[in-house]
Short mmCIF file of N, CA and C and ligand atoms in Angstrom, two decimals:
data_model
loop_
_atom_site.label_atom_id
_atom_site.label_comp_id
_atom_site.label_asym_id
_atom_site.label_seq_id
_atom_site.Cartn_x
_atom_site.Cartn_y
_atom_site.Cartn_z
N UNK A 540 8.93 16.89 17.26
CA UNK A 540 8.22 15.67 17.66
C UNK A 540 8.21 14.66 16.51
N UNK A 541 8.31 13.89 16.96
CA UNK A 541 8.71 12.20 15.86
C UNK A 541 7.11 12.01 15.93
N UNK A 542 6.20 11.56 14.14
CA UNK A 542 5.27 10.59 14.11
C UNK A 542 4.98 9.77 15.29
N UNK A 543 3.76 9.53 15.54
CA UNK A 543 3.60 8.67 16.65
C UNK A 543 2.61 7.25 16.29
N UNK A 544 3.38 6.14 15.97
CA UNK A 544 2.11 5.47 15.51
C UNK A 544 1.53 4.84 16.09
N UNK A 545 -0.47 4.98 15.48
CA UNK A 545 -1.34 4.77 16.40
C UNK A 545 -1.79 3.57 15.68
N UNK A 546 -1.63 2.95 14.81
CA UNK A 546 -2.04 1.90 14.18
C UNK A 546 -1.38 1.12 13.18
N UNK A 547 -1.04 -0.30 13.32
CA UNK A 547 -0.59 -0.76 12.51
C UNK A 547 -1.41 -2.38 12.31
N UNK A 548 -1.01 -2.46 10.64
CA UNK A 548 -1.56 -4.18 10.51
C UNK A 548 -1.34 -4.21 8.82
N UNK A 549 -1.21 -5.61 8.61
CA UNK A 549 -0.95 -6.69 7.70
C UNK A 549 -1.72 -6.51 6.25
N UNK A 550 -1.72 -6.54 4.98
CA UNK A 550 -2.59 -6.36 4.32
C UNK A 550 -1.66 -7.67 3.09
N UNK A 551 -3.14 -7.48 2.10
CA UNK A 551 -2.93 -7.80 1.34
C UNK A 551 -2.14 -6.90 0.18
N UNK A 552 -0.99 -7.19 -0.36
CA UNK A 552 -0.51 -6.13 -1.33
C UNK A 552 -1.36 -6.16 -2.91
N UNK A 553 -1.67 -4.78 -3.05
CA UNK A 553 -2.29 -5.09 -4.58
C UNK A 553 -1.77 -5.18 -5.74
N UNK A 554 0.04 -4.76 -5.52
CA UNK A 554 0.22 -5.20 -7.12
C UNK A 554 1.01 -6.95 -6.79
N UNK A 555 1.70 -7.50 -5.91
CA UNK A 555 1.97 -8.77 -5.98
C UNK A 555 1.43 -9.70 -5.46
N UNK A 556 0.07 -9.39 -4.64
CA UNK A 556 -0.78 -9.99 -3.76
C UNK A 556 -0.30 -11.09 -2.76
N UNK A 557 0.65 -10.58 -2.16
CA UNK A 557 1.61 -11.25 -1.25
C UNK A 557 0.65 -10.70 -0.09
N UNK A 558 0.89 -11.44 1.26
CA UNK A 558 0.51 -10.74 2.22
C UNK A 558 1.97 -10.12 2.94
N UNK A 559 2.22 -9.10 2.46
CA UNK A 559 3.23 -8.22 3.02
C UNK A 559 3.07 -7.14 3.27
N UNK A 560 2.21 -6.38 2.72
CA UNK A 560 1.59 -5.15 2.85
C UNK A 560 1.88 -4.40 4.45
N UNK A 561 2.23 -3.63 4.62
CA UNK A 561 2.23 -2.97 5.92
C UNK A 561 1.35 -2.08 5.90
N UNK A 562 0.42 -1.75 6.87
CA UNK A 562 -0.32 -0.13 6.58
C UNK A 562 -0.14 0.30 8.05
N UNK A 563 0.20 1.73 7.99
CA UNK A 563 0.72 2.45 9.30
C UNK A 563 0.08 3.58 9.29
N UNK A 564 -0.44 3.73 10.73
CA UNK A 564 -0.86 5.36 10.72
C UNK A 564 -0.72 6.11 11.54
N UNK A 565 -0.38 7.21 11.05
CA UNK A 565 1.07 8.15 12.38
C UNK A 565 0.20 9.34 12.39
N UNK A 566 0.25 10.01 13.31
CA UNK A 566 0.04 11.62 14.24
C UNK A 566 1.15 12.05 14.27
N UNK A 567 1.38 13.24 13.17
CA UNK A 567 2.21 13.95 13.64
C UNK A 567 1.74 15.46 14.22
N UNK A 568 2.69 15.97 15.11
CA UNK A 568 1.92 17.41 14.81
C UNK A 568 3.42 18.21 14.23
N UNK A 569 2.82 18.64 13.10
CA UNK A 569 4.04 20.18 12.19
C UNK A 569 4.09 21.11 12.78
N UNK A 570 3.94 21.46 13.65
CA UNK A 570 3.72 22.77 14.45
C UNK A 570 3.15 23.42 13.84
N UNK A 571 3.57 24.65 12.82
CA UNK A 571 2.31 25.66 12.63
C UNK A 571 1.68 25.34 11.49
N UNK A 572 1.87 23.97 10.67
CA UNK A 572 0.81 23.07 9.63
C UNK A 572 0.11 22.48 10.69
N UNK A 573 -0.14 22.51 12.02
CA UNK A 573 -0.94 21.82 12.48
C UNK A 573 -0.64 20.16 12.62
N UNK A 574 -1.76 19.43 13.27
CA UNK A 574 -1.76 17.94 13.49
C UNK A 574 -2.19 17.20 12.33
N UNK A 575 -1.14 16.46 11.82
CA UNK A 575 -1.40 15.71 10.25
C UNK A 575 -1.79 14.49 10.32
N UNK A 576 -2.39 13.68 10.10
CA UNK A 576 -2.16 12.16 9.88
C UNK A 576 -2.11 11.48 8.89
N UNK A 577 -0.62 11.16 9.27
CA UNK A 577 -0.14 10.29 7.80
C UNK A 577 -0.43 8.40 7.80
N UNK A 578 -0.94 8.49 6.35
CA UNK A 578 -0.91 6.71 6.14
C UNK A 578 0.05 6.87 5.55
N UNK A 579 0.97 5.29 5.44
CA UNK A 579 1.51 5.10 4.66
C UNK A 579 1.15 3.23 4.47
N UNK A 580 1.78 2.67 3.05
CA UNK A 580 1.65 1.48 2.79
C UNK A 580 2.25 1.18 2.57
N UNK A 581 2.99 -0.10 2.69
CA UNK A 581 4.26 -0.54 2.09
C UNK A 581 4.87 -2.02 1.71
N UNK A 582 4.73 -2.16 0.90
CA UNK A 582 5.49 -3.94 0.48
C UNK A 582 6.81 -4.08 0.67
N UNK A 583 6.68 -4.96 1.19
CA UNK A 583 8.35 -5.97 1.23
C UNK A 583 8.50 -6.83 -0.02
N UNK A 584 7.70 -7.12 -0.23
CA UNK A 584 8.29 -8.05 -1.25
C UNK A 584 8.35 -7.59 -2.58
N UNK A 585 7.63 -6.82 -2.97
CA UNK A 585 7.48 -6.19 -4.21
C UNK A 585 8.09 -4.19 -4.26
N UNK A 586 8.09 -3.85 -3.21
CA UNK A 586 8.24 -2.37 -3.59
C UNK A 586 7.42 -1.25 -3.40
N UNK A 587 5.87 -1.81 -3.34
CA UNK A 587 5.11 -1.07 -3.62
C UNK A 587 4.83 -0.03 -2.65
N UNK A 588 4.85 1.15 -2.67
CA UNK A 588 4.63 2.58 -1.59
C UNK A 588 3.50 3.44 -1.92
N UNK A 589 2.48 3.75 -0.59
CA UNK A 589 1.66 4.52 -0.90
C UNK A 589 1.86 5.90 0.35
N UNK A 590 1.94 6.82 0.06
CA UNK A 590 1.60 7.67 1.43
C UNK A 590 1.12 8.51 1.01
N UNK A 591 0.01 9.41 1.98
CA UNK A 591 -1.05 10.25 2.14
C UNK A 591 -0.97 11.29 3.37
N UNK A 592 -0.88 11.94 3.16
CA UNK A 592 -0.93 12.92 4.41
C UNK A 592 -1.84 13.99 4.69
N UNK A 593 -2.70 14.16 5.67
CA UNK A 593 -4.16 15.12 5.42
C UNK A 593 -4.36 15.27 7.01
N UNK A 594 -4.72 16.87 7.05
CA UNK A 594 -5.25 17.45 8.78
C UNK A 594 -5.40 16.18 9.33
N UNK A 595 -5.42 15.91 10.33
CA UNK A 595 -5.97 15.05 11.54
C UNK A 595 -7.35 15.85 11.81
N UNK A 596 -7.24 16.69 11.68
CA UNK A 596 -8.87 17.66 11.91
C UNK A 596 -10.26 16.57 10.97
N UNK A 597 -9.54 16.06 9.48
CA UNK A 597 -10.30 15.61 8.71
C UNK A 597 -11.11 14.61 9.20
N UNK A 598 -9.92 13.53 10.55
CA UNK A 598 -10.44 12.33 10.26
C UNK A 598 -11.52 12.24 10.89
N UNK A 599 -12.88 12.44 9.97
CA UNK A 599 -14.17 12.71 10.43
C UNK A 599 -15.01 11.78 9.66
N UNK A 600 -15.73 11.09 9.91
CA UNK A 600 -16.90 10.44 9.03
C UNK A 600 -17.16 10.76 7.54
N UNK A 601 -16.64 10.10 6.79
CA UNK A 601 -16.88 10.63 5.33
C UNK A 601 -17.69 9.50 4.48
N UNK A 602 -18.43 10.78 3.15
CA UNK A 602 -18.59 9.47 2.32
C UNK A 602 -18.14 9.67 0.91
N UNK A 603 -17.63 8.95 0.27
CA UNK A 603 -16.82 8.99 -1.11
C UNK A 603 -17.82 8.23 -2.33
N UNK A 604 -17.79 8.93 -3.23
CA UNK A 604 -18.41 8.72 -4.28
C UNK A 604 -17.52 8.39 -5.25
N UNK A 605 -17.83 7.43 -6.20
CA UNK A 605 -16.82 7.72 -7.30
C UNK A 605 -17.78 6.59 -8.21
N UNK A 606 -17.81 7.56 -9.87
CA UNK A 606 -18.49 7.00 -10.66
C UNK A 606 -17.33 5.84 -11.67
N UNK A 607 -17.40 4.95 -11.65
CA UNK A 607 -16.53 4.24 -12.71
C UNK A 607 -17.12 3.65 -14.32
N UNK A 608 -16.41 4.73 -15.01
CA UNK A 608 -17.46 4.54 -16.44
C UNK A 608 -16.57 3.91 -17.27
N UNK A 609 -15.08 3.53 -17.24
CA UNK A 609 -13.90 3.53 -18.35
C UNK A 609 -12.83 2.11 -17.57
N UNK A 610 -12.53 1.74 -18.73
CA UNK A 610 -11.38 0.71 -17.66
C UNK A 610 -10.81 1.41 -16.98
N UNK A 611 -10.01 2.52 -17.57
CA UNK A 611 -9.31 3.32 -16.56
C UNK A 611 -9.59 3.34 -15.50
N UNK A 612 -11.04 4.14 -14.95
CA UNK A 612 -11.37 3.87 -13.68
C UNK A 612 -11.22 2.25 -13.11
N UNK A 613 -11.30 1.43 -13.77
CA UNK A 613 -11.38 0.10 -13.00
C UNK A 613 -9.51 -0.02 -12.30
N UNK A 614 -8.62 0.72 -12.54
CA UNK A 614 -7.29 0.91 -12.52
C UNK A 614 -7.01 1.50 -11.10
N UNK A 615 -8.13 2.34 -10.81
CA UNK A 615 -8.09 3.42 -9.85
C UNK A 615 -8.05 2.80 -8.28
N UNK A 616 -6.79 3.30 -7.63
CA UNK A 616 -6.53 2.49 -6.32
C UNK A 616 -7.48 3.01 -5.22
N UNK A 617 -7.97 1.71 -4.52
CA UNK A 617 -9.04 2.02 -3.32
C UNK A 617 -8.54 1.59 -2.39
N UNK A 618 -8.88 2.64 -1.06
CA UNK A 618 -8.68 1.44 0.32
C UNK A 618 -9.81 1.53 1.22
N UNK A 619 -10.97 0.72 1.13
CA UNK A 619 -11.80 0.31 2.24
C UNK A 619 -11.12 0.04 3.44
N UNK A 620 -11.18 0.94 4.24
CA UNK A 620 -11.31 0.79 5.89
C UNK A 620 -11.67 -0.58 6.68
N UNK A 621 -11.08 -0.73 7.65
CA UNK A 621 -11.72 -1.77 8.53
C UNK A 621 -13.23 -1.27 8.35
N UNK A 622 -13.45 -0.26 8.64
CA UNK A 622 -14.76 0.67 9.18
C UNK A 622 -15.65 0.85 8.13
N UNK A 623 -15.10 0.59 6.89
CA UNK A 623 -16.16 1.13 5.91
C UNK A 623 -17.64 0.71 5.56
N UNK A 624 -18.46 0.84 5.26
CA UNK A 624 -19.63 0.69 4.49
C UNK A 624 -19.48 0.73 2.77
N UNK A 625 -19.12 -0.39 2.34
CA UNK A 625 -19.70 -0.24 0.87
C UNK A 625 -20.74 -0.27 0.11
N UNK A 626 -21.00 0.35 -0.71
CA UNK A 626 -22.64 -0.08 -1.60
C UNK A 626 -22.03 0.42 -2.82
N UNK A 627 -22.89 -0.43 -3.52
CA UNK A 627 -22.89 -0.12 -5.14
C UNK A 627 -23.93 -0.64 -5.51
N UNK A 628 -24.98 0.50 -5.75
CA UNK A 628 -26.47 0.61 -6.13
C UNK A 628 -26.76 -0.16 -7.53
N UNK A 629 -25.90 0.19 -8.64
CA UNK A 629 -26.01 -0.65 -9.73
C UNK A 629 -26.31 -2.05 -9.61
N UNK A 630 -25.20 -3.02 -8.77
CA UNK A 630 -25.17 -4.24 -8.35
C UNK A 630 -25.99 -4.63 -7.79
N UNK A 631 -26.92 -3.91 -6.49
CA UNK A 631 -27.62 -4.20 -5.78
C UNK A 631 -26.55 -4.93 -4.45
N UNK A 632 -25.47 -3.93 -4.17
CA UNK A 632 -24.26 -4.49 -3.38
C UNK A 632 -24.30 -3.46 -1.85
N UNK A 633 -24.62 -3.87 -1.24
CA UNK A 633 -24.84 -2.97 -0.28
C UNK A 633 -23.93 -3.93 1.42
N UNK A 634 -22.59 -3.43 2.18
CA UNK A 634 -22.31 -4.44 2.64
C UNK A 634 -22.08 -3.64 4.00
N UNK A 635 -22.41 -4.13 4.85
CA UNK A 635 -21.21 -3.39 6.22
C UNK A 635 -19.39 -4.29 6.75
N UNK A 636 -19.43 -4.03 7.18
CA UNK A 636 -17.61 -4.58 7.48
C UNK A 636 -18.01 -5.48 8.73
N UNK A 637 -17.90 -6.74 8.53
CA UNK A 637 -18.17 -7.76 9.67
C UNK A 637 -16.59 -7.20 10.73
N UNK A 638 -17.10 -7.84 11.95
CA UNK A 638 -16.13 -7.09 12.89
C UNK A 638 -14.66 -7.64 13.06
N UNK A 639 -14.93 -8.76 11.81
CA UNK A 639 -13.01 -9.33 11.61
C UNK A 639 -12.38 -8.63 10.41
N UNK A 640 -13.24 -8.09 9.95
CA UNK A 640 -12.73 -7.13 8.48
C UNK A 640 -11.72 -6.46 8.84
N UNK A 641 -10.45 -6.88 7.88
CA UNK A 641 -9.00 -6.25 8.16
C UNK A 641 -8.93 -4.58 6.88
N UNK A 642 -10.05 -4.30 6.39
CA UNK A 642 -9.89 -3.61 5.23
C UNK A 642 -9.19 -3.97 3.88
N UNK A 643 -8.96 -3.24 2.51
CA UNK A 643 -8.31 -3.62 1.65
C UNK A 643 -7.91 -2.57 0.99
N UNK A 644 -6.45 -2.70 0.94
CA UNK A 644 -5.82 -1.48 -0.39
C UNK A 644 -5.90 -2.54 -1.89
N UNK A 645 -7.07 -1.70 -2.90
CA UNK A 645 -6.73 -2.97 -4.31
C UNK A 645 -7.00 -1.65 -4.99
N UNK A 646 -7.51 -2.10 -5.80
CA UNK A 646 -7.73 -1.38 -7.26
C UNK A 646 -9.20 -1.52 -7.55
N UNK A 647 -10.26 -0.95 -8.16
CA UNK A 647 -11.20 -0.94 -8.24
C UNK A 647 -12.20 -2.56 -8.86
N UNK A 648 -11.02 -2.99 -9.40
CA UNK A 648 -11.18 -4.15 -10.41
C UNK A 648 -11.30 -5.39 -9.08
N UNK A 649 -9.88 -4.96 -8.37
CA UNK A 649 -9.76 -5.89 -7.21
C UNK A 649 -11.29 -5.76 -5.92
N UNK A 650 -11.27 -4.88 -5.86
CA UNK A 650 -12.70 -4.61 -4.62
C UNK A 650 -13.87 -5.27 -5.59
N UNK A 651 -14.57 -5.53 -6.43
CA UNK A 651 -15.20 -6.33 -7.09
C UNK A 651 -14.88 -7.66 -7.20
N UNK A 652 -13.84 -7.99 -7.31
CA UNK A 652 -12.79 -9.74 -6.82
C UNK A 652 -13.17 -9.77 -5.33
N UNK A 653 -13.07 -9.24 -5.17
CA UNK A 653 -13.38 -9.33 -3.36
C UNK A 653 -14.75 -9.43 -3.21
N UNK A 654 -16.10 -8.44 -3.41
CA UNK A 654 -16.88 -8.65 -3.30
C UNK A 654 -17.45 -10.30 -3.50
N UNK A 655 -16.85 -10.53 -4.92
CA UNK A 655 -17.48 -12.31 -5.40
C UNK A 655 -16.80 -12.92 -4.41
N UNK A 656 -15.76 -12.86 -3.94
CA UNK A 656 -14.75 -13.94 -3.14
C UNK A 656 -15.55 -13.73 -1.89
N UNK A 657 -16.23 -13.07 -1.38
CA UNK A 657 -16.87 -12.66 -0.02
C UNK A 657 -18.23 -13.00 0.28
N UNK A 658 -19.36 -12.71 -0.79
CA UNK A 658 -20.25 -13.03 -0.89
C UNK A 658 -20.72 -13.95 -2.02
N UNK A 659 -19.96 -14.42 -3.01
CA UNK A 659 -20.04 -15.65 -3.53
C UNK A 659 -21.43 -16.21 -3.43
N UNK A 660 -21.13 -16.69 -2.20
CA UNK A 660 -22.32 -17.97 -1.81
C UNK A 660 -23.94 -17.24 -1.66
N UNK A 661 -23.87 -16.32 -1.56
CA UNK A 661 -25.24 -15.40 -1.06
C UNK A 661 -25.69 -14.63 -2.39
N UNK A 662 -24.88 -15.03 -3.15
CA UNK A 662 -25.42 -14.23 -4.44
C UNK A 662 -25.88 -15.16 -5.25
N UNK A 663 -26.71 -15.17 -6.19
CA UNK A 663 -27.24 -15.88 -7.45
C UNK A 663 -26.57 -15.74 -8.66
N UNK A 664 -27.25 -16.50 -9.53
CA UNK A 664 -25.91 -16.66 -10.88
C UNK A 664 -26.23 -15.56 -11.57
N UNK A 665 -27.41 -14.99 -11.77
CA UNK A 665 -27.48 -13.35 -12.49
C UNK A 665 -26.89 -12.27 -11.84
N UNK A 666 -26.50 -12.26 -10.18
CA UNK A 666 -25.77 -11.31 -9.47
C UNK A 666 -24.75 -11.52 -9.72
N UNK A 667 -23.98 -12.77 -9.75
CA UNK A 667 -22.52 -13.13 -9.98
C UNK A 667 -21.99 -12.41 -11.59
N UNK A 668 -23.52 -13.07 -12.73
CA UNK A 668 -22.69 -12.23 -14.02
C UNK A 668 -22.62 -10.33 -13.64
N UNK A 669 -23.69 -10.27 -13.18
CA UNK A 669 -23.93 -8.29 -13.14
C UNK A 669 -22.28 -8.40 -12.33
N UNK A 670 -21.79 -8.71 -11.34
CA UNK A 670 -20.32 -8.67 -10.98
C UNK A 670 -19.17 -8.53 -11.58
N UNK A 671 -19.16 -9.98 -12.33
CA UNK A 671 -18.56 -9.94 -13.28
C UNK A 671 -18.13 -9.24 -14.65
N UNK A 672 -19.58 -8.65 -14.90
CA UNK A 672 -19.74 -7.72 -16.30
C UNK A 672 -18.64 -6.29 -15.97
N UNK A 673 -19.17 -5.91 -14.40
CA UNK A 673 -18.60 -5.01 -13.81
C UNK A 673 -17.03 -4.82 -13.66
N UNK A 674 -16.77 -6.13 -13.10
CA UNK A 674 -15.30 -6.16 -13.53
C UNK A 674 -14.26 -6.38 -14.46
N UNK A 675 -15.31 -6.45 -15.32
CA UNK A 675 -14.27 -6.30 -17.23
C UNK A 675 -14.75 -5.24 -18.06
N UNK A 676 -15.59 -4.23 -17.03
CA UNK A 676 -15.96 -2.29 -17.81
C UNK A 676 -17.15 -2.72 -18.49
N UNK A 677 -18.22 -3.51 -18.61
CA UNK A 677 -18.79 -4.22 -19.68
C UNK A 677 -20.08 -2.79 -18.95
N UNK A 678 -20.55 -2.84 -17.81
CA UNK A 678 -21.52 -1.82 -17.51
C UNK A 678 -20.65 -0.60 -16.55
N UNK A 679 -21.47 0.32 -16.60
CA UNK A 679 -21.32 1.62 -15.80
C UNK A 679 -21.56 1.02 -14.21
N UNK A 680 -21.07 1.52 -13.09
CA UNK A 680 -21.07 1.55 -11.25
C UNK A 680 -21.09 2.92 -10.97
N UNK A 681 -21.37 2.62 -9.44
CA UNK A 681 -21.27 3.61 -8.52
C UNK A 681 -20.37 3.13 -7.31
N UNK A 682 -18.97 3.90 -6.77
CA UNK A 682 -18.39 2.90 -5.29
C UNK A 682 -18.89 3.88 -4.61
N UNK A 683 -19.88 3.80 -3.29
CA UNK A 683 -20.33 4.59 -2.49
C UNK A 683 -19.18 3.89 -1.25
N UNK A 684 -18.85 4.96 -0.35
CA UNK A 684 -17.79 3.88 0.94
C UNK A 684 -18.41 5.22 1.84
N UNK A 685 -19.03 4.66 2.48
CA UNK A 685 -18.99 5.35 4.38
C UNK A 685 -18.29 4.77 5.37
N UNK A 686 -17.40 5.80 5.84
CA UNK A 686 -16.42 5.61 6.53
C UNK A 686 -16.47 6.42 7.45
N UNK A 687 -16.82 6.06 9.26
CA UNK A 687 -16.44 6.92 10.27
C UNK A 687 -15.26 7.28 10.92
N UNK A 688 -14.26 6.37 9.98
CA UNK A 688 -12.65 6.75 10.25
C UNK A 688 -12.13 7.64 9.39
N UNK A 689 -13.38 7.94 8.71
CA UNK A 689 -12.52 8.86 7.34
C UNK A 689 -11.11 7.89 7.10
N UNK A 690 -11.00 7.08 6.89
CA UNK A 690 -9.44 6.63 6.56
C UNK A 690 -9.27 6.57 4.90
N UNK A 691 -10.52 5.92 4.67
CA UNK A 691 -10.63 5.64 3.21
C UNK A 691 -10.40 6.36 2.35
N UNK A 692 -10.13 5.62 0.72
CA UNK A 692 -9.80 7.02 0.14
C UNK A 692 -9.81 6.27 -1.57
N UNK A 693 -10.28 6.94 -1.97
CA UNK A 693 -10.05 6.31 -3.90
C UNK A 693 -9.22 7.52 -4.37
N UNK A 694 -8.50 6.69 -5.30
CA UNK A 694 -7.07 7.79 -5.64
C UNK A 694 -7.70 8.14 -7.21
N UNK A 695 -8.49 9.47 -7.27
CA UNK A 695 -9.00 10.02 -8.37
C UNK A 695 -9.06 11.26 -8.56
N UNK A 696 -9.03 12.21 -9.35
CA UNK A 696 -10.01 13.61 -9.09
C UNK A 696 -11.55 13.59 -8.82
N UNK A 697 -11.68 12.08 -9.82
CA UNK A 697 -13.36 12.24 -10.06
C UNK A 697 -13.86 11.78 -8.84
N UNK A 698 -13.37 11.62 -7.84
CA UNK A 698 -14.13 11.18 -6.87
C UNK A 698 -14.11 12.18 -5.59
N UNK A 699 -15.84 12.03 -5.44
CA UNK A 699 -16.21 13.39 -4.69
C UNK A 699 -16.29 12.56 -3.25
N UNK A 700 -15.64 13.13 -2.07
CA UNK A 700 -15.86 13.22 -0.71
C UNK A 700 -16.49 14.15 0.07
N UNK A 701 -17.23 13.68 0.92
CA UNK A 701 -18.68 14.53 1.53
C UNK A 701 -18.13 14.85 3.52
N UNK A 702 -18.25 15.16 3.96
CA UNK A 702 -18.13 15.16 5.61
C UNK A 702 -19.57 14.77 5.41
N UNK A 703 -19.65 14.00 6.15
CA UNK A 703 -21.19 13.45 6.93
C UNK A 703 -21.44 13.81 8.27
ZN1 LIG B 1039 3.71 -6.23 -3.16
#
């Protein structure tokens, strides 16, 4: 049996920030590995490839933790879901996904660019620096993401995922 894909759409790419990004997501079943579902990501214009492959059993409501203490972590690739819930308790950032939210594959540095680019206007100039500080390693975070697509995913060891 050939992948079957159940979803596709447009993204922003995170290393050339083109909108070329493809993100696809296929059902396969392996026969005796069972039913998999694979993402994959992919730029046209730049190159860039991500794929993931995990049970289809998984895709269950999750929530992902991940502490970011080091630039390094600010390096670390994320993809918020259409579906997700973000918060980051430090910030006082707590958001749900309005129902045009296309999701985002960035980098940890980038999902904080996004946050200011998003809520900008609703934040004050001491929320904007605590943002900011955040996105040049200056303080310690928390990325909390609830996701009932389980789709999401931060590409770390240090980051712990829960079934909810
Ligand atoms: Zn690209």
């Amino acid at each position: 049996m050939m992948p079957v894909l159940i979803y596709e759409e447009t993204l922003q790419c995170p290393i050339c920030k083109r909108n070329t990004l493809k993100h696809s997501e296929y059902v396969y079943d392996s026969g005796p590995g069972g039913i998999l579902n694979i993402t994959v990501f992919s730029c046209s214009s730049c190159g860039f490839n991500e794929k993931l492959v995990k049970p289809f059993e998984e895709s269950k409501p999750i929530e992902i933790r991940f502490e970011v203490k080091s630039e390094d972590d600010l390096n670390v690739l994320v993809y918020r879901s259409p579906t997700a819930q973000l918060e980051i308790p430090e910030l006082g950032i707590s958001t749900e996904p309005g129902e045009l939210y296309q999701g985002i594959i960035t980098t940890v540095e980038g999902l904080i660019e996004d946050i200011i680019d998003t809520i900008g206007d609703f934040c004050d100039e001491e929320c904007i620096k605590k943002l900011q500080d955040a996105k040049e390693g200056k303080i310690k975070f928390t990325i909390i993401l609830q996701d009932p697509s389980g789709l999401s995913f931060v590409r770390s060891e240090k980051a712990t995922v829960t079934q909810l």
